[in-house]
Structures are given as C-alpha cells and as structure tokens.
PDB file of C-alpha atoms in Angstrom:
ATOM      1  CA  MET A  11      58.941 108.264  68.680  1.00 51.00           C
ATOM      2  CA  LYS A  12      61.058 105.411  67.361  1.00 50.00           C
ATOM      3  CA  SER A  13      63.938 107.856  66.794  1.00 55.00           C
ATOM      4  CA  LYS A  14      63.841 108.957  70.443  1.00 51.00           C
ATOM      5  CA  PHE A  15      63.763 105.341  71.572  1.00 52.00           C
ATOM      6  CA  LYS A  16      66.853 104.595  69.463  1.00 52.00           C
ATOM      7  CA  HIS A  17      68.666 107.552  71.051  1.00 49.00           C
ATOM      8  CA  VAL A  18      67.797 106.235  74.521  1.00 47.00           C
ATOM      9  CA  LEU A  19      69.123 102.792  73.606  1.00 49.00           C
ATOM     10  CA  LEU A  20      72.372 104.387  72.475  1.00 50.00           C
ATOM     11  CA  VAL A  21      72.730 106.516  75.621  1.00 51.00           C
ATOM     12  CA  ILE A  22      72.142 103.680  78.126  1.00 51.00           C
ATOM     13  CA  PRO A  23      75.246 101.631  77.142  1.00 54.00           C
ATOM     14  CA  ALA A  24      77.379 104.790  77.210  1.00 49.00           C
ATOM     15  CA  LEU A  25      76.162 105.604  80.720  1.00 45.00           C
ATOM     16  CA  ALA A  26      76.735 102.032  81.812  1.00 45.00           C
ATOM     17  CA  VAL A  27      80.320 102.070  80.519  1.00 48.00           C
ATOM     18  CA  SER A  28      80.962 105.423  82.234  1.00 47.00           C
ATOM     19  CA  PHE A  29      79.543 104.139  85.528  1.00 44.00           C
ATOM     20  CA  CYS A  30      81.609 100.939  85.389  1.00 43.00           C
ATOM     21  CA  THR A  31      84.773 102.910  84.612  1.00 47.00           C
ATOM     22  CA  ARG A  32      84.215 105.246  87.576  1.00 49.00           C
ATOM     23  CA  ALA A  33      83.326 102.367  89.892  1.00 45.00           C
ATOM     24  CA  GLN A  34      86.475 100.490  88.891  1.00 51.00           C
ATOM     25  CA  SER A  35      88.615 103.590  89.503  1.00 61.00           C
ATOM     26  CA  ILE A  36      87.251 103.698  93.072  1.00 71.00           C
ATOM     27  CA  THR A  37      87.426  99.959  93.834  1.00 77.00           C
ATOM     28  CA  SER A  38      90.996  99.795  92.517  1.00 82.00           C
ATOM     29  CA  LYS A  39      91.982 102.026  95.442  1.00 89.00           C
ATOM     30  CA  ILE A  40      90.441  99.745  98.107  1.00 93.00           C
ATOM     31  CA  TYR A  41      92.483  96.687  99.112  1.00 96.00           C
ATOM     32  CA  PHE A  42      91.505  93.806 101.368  1.00 96.00           C
ATOM     33  CA  PRO A  43      94.517  92.322 103.183  1.00 96.00           C
ATOM     34  CA  GLY A  44      94.175  88.892 104.775  1.00 96.00           C
ATOM     35  CA  LEU A  45      96.934  87.373 106.897  1.00 97.00           C
ATOM     36  CA  ILE A  46      97.602  84.474 109.234  1.00 97.00           C
ATOM     37  CA  GLY A  47     100.410  84.435 111.748  1.00 96.00           C
ATOM     38  CA  LEU A  48     101.904  83.488 115.082  1.00 96.00           C
ATOM     39  CA  SER A  49     101.209  85.675 118.143  1.00 93.00           C
ATOM     40  CA  MET A  50     103.798  85.626 120.931  1.00 90.00           C
ATOM     41  CA  PRO A  51     102.780  87.371 124.187  1.00 86.00           C
ATOM     42  CA  LEU A  52     105.524  89.135 126.100  1.00 79.00           C
ATOM     43  CA  SER A  53     106.312  87.820 129.567  1.00 66.00           C
ATOM     44  CA  GLN A  54     103.917  88.332 132.470  1.00 66.00           C
ATOM     45  CA  LYS A  55     104.702  87.485 136.091  1.00 66.00           C
ATOM     46  CA  ASN A  56     101.240  86.456 137.274  1.00 70.00           C
ATOM     47  CA  ILE A  57      99.763  84.898 134.136  1.00 76.00           C
ATOM     48  CA  GLN A  58     101.288  82.731 131.427  1.00 80.00           C
ATOM     49  CA  PHE A  59      99.938  82.888 127.876  1.00 83.00           C
ATOM     50  CA  LYS A  60     100.923  80.415 125.184  1.00 87.00           C
ATOM     51  CA  ASN A  61     101.692  81.351 121.595  1.00 91.00           C
ATOM     52  CA  ALA A  62      98.668  81.297 119.314  1.00 93.00           C
ATOM     53  CA  ILE A  63      97.548  81.550 115.698  1.00 95.00           C
ATOM     54  CA  THR A  64      96.372  85.049 114.727  1.00 95.00           C
ATOM     55  CA  LEU A  65      93.948  85.886 111.917  1.00 96.00           C
ATOM     56  CA  ASN A  66      94.102  89.397 110.452  1.00 97.00           C
ATOM     57  CA  THR A  67      91.472  90.881 108.150  1.00 96.00           C
ATOM     58  CA  GLY A  68      91.113  94.458 107.024  1.00 95.00           C
ATOM     59  CA  ALA A  69      90.235  97.103 104.478  1.00 96.00           C
ATOM     60  CA  GLU A  70      92.809  99.546 103.136  1.00 96.00           C
ATOM     61  CA  TYR A  71      92.302 102.736 101.154  1.00 95.00           C
ATOM     62  CA  ARG A  72      95.144 103.927  98.923  1.00 94.00           C
ATOM     63  CA  PRO A  73      94.609 107.385  97.403  1.00 92.00           C
ATOM     64  CA  LYS A  74      97.730 106.750  95.269  1.00 87.00           C
ATOM     65  CA  GLU A  75      99.517 103.563  94.244  1.00 80.00           C
ATOM     66  CA  GLU A  76     103.041 104.902  94.390  1.00 80.00           C
ATOM     67  CA  ASN A  77     104.917 106.398  97.355  1.00 88.00           C
ATOM     68  CA  ALA A  78     102.082 107.814  99.448  1.00 90.00           C
ATOM     69  CA  LEU A  79     100.016 107.713 102.620  1.00 95.00           C
ATOM     70  CA  PHE A  80      97.350 105.041 103.012  1.00 96.00           C
ATOM     71  CA  TYR A  81      94.667 104.218 105.584  1.00 96.00           C
ATOM     72  CA  ARG A  82      93.703 100.835 107.039  1.00 97.00           C
ATOM     73  CA  PHE A  83      91.128  99.281 109.350  1.00 97.00           C
ATOM     74  CA  ASN A  84      91.990  95.914 110.889  1.00 97.00           C
ATOM     75  CA  TYR A  85      90.081  93.251 112.772  1.00 97.00           C
ATOM     76  CA  ASP A  86      92.579  90.822 114.303  1.00 97.00           C
ATOM     77  CA  ALA A  87      91.633  87.808 116.419  1.00 95.00           C
ATOM     78  CA  ALA A  88      93.365  85.070 118.395  1.00 92.00           C
ATOM     79  CA  SER A  89      92.476  82.415 120.995  1.00 90.00           C
ATOM     80  CA  LYS A  90      95.218  81.796 123.550  1.00 87.00           C
ATOM     81  CA  LYS A  91      95.643  79.160 126.215  1.00 87.00           C
ATOM     82  CA  TYR A  92      96.634  80.592 129.592  1.00 83.00           C
ATOM     83  CA  ARG A  93      97.440  79.620 133.143  1.00 79.00           C
ATOM     84  CA  LYS A  94      97.141  82.086 136.006  1.00 71.00           C
ATOM     85  CA  ASN A  95      99.353  81.900 139.076  1.00 58.00           C
ATOM     86  CA  ILE A  96      97.248  83.897 141.545  1.00 60.00           C
ATOM     87  CA  ALA A  97      93.510  84.386 141.999  1.00 58.00           C
ATOM     88  CA  GLY A  98      91.759  87.426 140.565  1.00 61.00           C
ATOM     89  CA  ILE A  99      94.325  88.120 137.871  1.00 67.00           C
ATOM     90  CA  VAL A 100      91.794  87.554 135.053  1.00 71.00           C
ATOM     91  CA  PRO A 101      88.055  88.393 134.977  1.00 76.00           C
ATOM     92  CA  GLY A 102      86.995  84.709 134.803  1.00 73.00           C
ATOM     93  CA  ASN A 103      87.476  82.072 137.478  1.00 74.00           C
ATOM     94  CA  VAL A 104      89.144  79.386 135.325  1.00 78.00           C
ATOM     95  CA  VAL A 105      92.752  78.625 136.259  1.00 77.00           C
ATOM     96  CA  ASN A 106      93.689  76.879 133.002  1.00 82.00           C
ATOM     97  CA  GLY A 107      91.608  78.245 130.153  1.00 82.00           C
ATOM     98  CA  THR A 108      91.399  80.037 126.827  1.00 84.00           C
ATOM     99  CA  ALA A 109      91.294  83.774 126.278  1.00 85.00           C
ATOM    100  CA  HIS A 110      89.631  85.022 123.098  1.00 88.00           C
ATOM    101  CA  GLN A 111      91.197  88.286 121.978  1.00 90.00           C
ATOM    102  CA  SER A 112      89.872  90.683 119.334  1.00 93.00           C
ATOM    103  CA  TYR A 113      91.523  93.879 118.108  1.00 95.00           C
ATOM    104  CA  PHE A 114      89.683  96.662 116.275  1.00 96.00           C
ATOM    105  CA  VAL A 115      92.313  99.159 115.094  1.00 97.00           C
ATOM    106  CA  MET A 116      92.403 101.916 112.491  1.00 97.00           C
ATOM    107  CA  GLY A 117      95.193 104.225 111.417  1.00 97.00           C
ATOM    108  CA  ALA A 118      97.504 105.505 108.709  1.00 97.00           C
ATOM    109  CA  GLY A 119     100.771 104.415 107.172  1.00 97.00           C
ATOM    110  CA  TYR A 120     103.244 105.234 104.423  1.00 97.00           C
ATOM    111  CA  ARG A 121     104.185 102.978 101.507  1.00 96.00           C
ATOM    112  CA  LEU A 122     107.214 102.964  99.207  1.00 95.00           C
ATOM    113  CA  ARG A 123     106.715 100.970  96.024  1.00 90.00           C
ATOM    114  CA  HIS A 124     109.261 100.122  93.343  1.00 88.00           C
ATOM    115  CA  GLN A 125     108.365  97.793  90.485  1.00 88.00           C
ATOM    116  CA  HIS A 126     107.275  94.456  92.048  1.00 92.00           C
ATOM    117  CA  MET A 127     108.224  95.404  95.617  1.00 95.00           C
ATOM    118  CA  GLY A 128     106.426  97.445  98.257  1.00 95.00           C
ATOM    119  CA  TYR A 129     107.551  98.510 101.745  1.00 96.00           C
ATOM    120  CA  TYR A 130     105.385 100.159 104.386  1.00 97.00           C
ATOM    121  CA  PHE A 131     104.980 101.020 108.048  1.00 97.00           C
ATOM    122  CA  LEU A 132     101.678 101.530 109.853  1.00 97.00           C
ATOM    123  CA  LEU A 133     100.382 102.958 113.153  1.00 97.00           C
ATOM    124  CA  GLN A 134      96.888 101.943 114.310  1.00 97.00           C
ATOM    125  CA  PRO A 135      95.306 102.838 117.673  1.00 96.00           C
ATOM    126  CA  GLY A 136      92.108 101.081 118.649  1.00 95.00           C
ATOM    127  CA  LEU A 137      90.213  98.804 121.014  1.00 93.00           C
ATOM    128  CA  ALA A 138      91.175  95.379 122.367  1.00 91.00           C
ATOM    129  CA  THR A 139      88.473  93.034 123.701  1.00 89.00           C
ATOM    130  CA  HIS A 140      89.207  89.925 125.791  1.00 86.00           C
ATOM    131  CA  SER A 141      86.778  87.184 126.729  1.00 87.00           C
ATOM    132  CA  PHE A 142      87.380  84.634 129.495  1.00 85.00           C
ATOM    133  CA  ASP A 143      85.383  81.623 130.671  1.00 82.00           C
ATOM    134  CA  LYS A 144      83.515  81.790 133.956  1.00 80.00           C
ATOM    135  CA  VAL A 145      82.101  78.660 135.623  1.00 81.00           C
ATOM    136  CA  SER A 146      79.199  78.916 138.072  1.00 81.00           C
ATOM    137  CA  GLY A 147      76.754  76.489 139.667  1.00 75.00           C
ATOM    138  CA  ASN A 148      76.901  73.605 142.145  1.00 75.00           C
ATOM    139  CA  ALA A 149      78.036  69.978 142.170  1.00 70.00           C
ATOM    140  CA  GLY A 150      75.014  68.889 140.108  1.00 71.00           C
ATOM    141  CA  GLU A 151      74.908  71.646 137.480  1.00 78.00           C
ATOM    142  CA  PHE A 152      77.502  73.947 136.009  1.00 78.00           C
ATOM    143  CA  THR A 153      77.092  76.924 133.733  1.00 80.00           C
ATOM    144  CA  ILE A 154      79.886  78.286 131.555  1.00 78.00           C
ATOM    145  CA  SER A 155      79.577  81.947 130.557  1.00 79.00           C
ATOM    146  CA  GLN A 156      81.860  84.563 129.051  1.00 80.00           C
ATOM    147  CA  VAL A 157      83.284  87.590 130.836  1.00 84.00           C
ATOM    148  CA  SER A 158      84.539  90.286 128.443  1.00 85.00           C
ATOM    149  CA  VAL A 159      86.666  93.358 129.096  1.00 84.00           C
ATOM    150  CA  SER A 160      87.994  96.019 126.707  1.00 85.00           C
ATOM    151  CA  ASN A 161      90.866  98.483 126.728  1.00 84.00           C
ATOM    152  CA  PHE A 162      92.908 100.838 124.552  1.00 88.00           C
ATOM    153  CA  THR A 163      95.673  99.392 122.379  1.00 91.00           C
ATOM    154  CA  VAL A 164      98.133 100.538 119.704  1.00 94.00           C
ATOM    155  CA  LYS A 165      99.316  98.341 116.853  1.00 96.00           C
ATOM    156  CA  TYR A 166     102.666  99.051 115.169  1.00 96.00           C
ATOM    157  CA  SER A 167     103.422  97.119 111.995  1.00 97.00           C
ATOM    158  CA  ALA A 168     105.701  97.098 108.990  1.00 97.00           C
ATOM    159  CA  GLY A 169     105.460  95.060 105.834  1.00 97.00           C
ATOM    160  CA  ILE A 170     107.145  93.820 102.693  1.00 97.00           C
ATOM    161  CA  GLU A 171     105.003  93.166  99.614  1.00 97.00           C
ATOM    162  CA  TYR A 172     105.743  91.286  96.418  1.00 97.00           C
ATOM    163  CA  TYR A 173     103.323  92.114  93.576  1.00 96.00           C
ATOM    164  CA  LEU A 174     102.395  89.190  91.335  1.00 95.00           C
ATOM    165  CA  ALA A 175      99.985  91.501  89.485  1.00 91.00           C
ATOM    166  CA  GLN A 176      99.159  95.206  89.576  1.00 88.00           C
ATOM    167  CA  HIS A 177      96.593  94.793  92.363  1.00 90.00           C
ATOM    168  CA  PHE A 178      97.662  91.515  93.983  1.00 94.00           C
ATOM    169  CA  ALA A 179     100.602  91.086  96.359  1.00 96.00           C
ATOM    170  CA  LEU A 180     102.005  88.591  98.839  1.00 97.00           C
ATOM    171  CA  ILE A 181     102.762  90.100 102.272  1.00 97.00           C
ATOM    172  CA  PHE A 182     105.195  89.507 105.121  1.00 98.00           C
ATOM    173  CA  GLU A 183     104.164  91.665 108.102  1.00 98.00           C
ATOM    174  CA  PRO A 184     105.592  91.653 111.646  1.00 97.00           C
ATOM    175  CA  ALA A 185     103.570  93.642 114.197  1.00 97.00           C
ATOM    176  CA  VAL A 186     103.613  94.718 117.839  1.00 94.00           C
ATOM    177  CA  TYR A 187     100.459  95.229 119.931  1.00 93.00           C
ATOM    178  CA  GLN A 188     101.300  97.734 122.665  1.00 88.00           C
ATOM    179  CA  ASN A 189      99.060  97.013 125.656  1.00 80.00           C
ATOM    180  CA  SER A 190     101.391  97.584 128.601  1.00 68.00           C
ATOM    181  CA  PHE A 191     100.098 100.972 129.679  1.00 66.00           C
ATOM    182  CA  LYS A 192      99.761 101.854 133.377  1.00 60.00           C
ATOM    183  CA  SER A 193      95.994 101.406 133.310  1.00 53.00           C
ATOM    184  CA  ILE A 194      96.135  98.018 131.551  1.00 54.00           C
ATOM    185  CA  LYS A 195      95.497  94.869 133.572  1.00 61.00           C
ATOM    186  CA  PRO A 196      97.840  91.836 133.444  1.00 62.00           C
ATOM    187  CA  TYR A 197      95.354  89.827 131.348  1.00 66.00           C
ATOM    188  CA  ASN A 198      96.332  91.903 128.330  1.00 71.00           C
ATOM    189  CA  PRO A 199     100.116  91.709 127.897  1.00 74.00           C
ATOM    190  CA  SER A 200     101.813  93.327 124.933  1.00 83.00           C
ATOM    191  CA  GLN A 201     102.567  90.892 122.133  1.00 88.00           C
ATOM    192  CA  VAL A 202     104.541  90.404 118.947  1.00 92.00           C
ATOM    193  CA  SER A 203     103.123  88.682 115.875  1.00 95.00           C
ATOM    194  CA  ILE A 204     104.669  87.476 112.620  1.00 97.00           C
ATOM    195  CA  ASN A 205     102.175  87.287 109.747  1.00 97.00           C
ATOM    196  CA  ILE A 206     102.048  86.237 106.113  1.00 98.00           C
ATOM    197  CA  GLY A 207      99.236  86.634 103.603  1.00 97.00           C
ATOM    198  CA  PHE A 208      98.075  88.587 100.594  1.00 97.00           C
ATOM    199  CA  THR A 209      96.261  91.757  99.613  1.00 96.00           C
ATOM    200  CA  THR A 210      94.067  92.441  96.603  1.00 94.00           C
ATOM    201  CA  THR A 211      91.229  94.586  95.273  1.00 92.00           C
ATOM    202  CA  LEU A 212      87.746  93.409  94.301  1.00 81.00           C
ATOM    203  CA  PHE A 213      88.253  94.341  90.638  1.00 71.00           C
TER     204      PHE A 213
END
C-alpha cells in the first residue's frame, strides 16, 4: 500500500509539470495589446467633432511567432465633444455635448518579424456603438438619459513593434475607422487615430 502511495506521489509532480508546460505553450501564443492614442474625426458638414483620447484593448492569437497570420479582437473607446449645426443630426437633443463611442472589431492580419522588430497590417470589421445625451423634463425638473445607436464599421491598422523581450513589445499603431458608408448617419464620421502602447503575454 505504501509502495502504491509513493508511486502516486511521484506521478503527481510529473503530471503537474506536463500540465504547466502545455498551458505555457498555449498562453505564450495569446497576447494582450493595450494602447492609448489621439482620435481625429474626418470633416463633417453638419456636425463638428473635436479630437479625443482613444483607449484600445484587445486579445491577439498568434499561431506562430515568425512571419505568419494572426487574429485579434479589439475593444476601442473614446469620448468626443461635438457641436451640431442643424437639428436632428444626432439621436440626442443636446447641441453642445459629448458622444461616447465604442468599437467592437475582430479580424486577421499578417506580421513580419526580424530580430527585435515586428511589422504588421490588420483588417477588422465589427460594430460601432454611439451614445448621446438626451435632456427631457420641464423648467422645474430635468432628466438626462442616453440614446445609443449602432452600425457596421471596418478598422484598418498597421503597426511597428520593438521587442524588449521575447513576449513583450512596444507598439506604434496608426489606424483608420471606416464609417462613411451610404447607410451611415452623420453622427459617425470616419476617423484616423495614432496610438502607442505595448503588447505582452500572461506568462
């Protein structure tokens, strides 16, 4: 009985090491990029958006580290001051306000990597959501609520990476959010953003 127990004690560490090795081989393929940047809306005749700070978070799967395809999901967000020139151009009824924009995009790209440098381009279709303030009530009481609308968007981006370690890199990434389709309303103009940040794995 004691002999069997000793065998079990010997097997458990071996299984644990094997599990950790396999888990690390999987997690080393999943990167988590985080970037901050400046979003610059393209011109619109009936509504004027100001530049805004953009926050980009995501998860990226790399089947291979070298020159190869990769896949990324992004959640990008920004809050932009705006002024509308004519009534009814945005869902809310505030003339000077703030629009909260969120982008949920997912797609594929291709990366070239040489020593400490990496270069990539990426195409990500997805959903854009915009929230505007709406004021209702009378002279004595006012209620502020949010009006949200969503539409299709496509994000094009390219990046330059500098690897400080095998799985840690600094990033410079310009991007374009293509929103100016025929069915898109003026409250969602296309925009350009310039972002910097880093990407790394959990382990």
